[in-house]
Coordinates of C-alpha atoms in Angstrom, one line a residue:
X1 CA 103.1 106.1 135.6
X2 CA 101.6 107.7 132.5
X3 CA 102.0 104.4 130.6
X4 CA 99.9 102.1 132.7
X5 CA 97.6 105.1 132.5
X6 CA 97.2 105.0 128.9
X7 CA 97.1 101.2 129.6
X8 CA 94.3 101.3 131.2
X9 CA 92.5 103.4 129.1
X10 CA 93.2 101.0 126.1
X11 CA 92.1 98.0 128.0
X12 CA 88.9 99.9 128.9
X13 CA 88.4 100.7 125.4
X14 CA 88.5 97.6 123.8
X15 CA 85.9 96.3 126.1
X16 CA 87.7 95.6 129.2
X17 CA 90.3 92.7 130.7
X18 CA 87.4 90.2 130.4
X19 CA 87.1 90.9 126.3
X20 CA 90.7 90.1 126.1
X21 CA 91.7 86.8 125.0
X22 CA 95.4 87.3 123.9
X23 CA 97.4 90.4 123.4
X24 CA 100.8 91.0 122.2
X25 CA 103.1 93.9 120.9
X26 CA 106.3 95.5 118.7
X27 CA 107.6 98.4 118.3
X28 CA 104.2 100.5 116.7
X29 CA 101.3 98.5 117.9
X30 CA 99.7 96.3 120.3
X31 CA 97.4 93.1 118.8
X32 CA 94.5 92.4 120.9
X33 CA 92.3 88.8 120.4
X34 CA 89.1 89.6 121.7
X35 CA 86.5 87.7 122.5
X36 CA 83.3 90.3 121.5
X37 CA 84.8 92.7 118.8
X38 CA 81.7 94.4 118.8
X39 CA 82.7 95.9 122.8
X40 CA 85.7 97.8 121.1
X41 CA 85.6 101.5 120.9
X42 CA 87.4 103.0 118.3
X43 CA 86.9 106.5 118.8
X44 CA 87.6 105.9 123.0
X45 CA 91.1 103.6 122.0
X46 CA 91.9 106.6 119.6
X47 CA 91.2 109.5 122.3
X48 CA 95.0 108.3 124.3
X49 CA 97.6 110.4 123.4
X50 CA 99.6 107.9 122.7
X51 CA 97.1 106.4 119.8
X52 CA 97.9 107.3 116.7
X53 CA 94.9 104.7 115.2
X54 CA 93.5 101.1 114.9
X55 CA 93.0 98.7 112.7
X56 CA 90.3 96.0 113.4
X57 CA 91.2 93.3 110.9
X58 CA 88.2 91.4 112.1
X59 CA 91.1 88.5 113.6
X60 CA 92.7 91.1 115.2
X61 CA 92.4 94.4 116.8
X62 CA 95.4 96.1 116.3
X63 CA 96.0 99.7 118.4
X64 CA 98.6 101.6 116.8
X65 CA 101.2 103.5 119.1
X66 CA 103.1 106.5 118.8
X67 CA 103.0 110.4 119.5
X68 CA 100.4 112.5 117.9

């Protein structure tokens, strides 16, 4: 159950389901399309203790995963 908490709190982040347009994953990080980058928070998406850091290459927003 911890998972979909941290979920959530990634979705949130970024600016909500609505700001998603297309997400996708591996093994260290999880590539969000959004629709509004300007809605992502990266200090809120880095707060989860399961993010390690993002990096908003302006195409994508990727959330990197992994313990701290």
């Amino acid at each position: 159950m911890k998972y979909q908490q941290d979920a959530a709190a990634i979705i949130a982040a970024v600016g909500g389901a609505d700001n998603i347009e297309s997400a996708y994953h591996c093994v260290t990080r999880v590539r969000f399309t959004l629709r509004d980058s300007s809605l992502a928070d990266d200090a809120a998406v880095t707060r989860g203790p399961v993010v390690m850091g993002v990096n908003d290459t302006g195409a994508q927003y990727q959330v990197i995963i992994g313990d701290k």
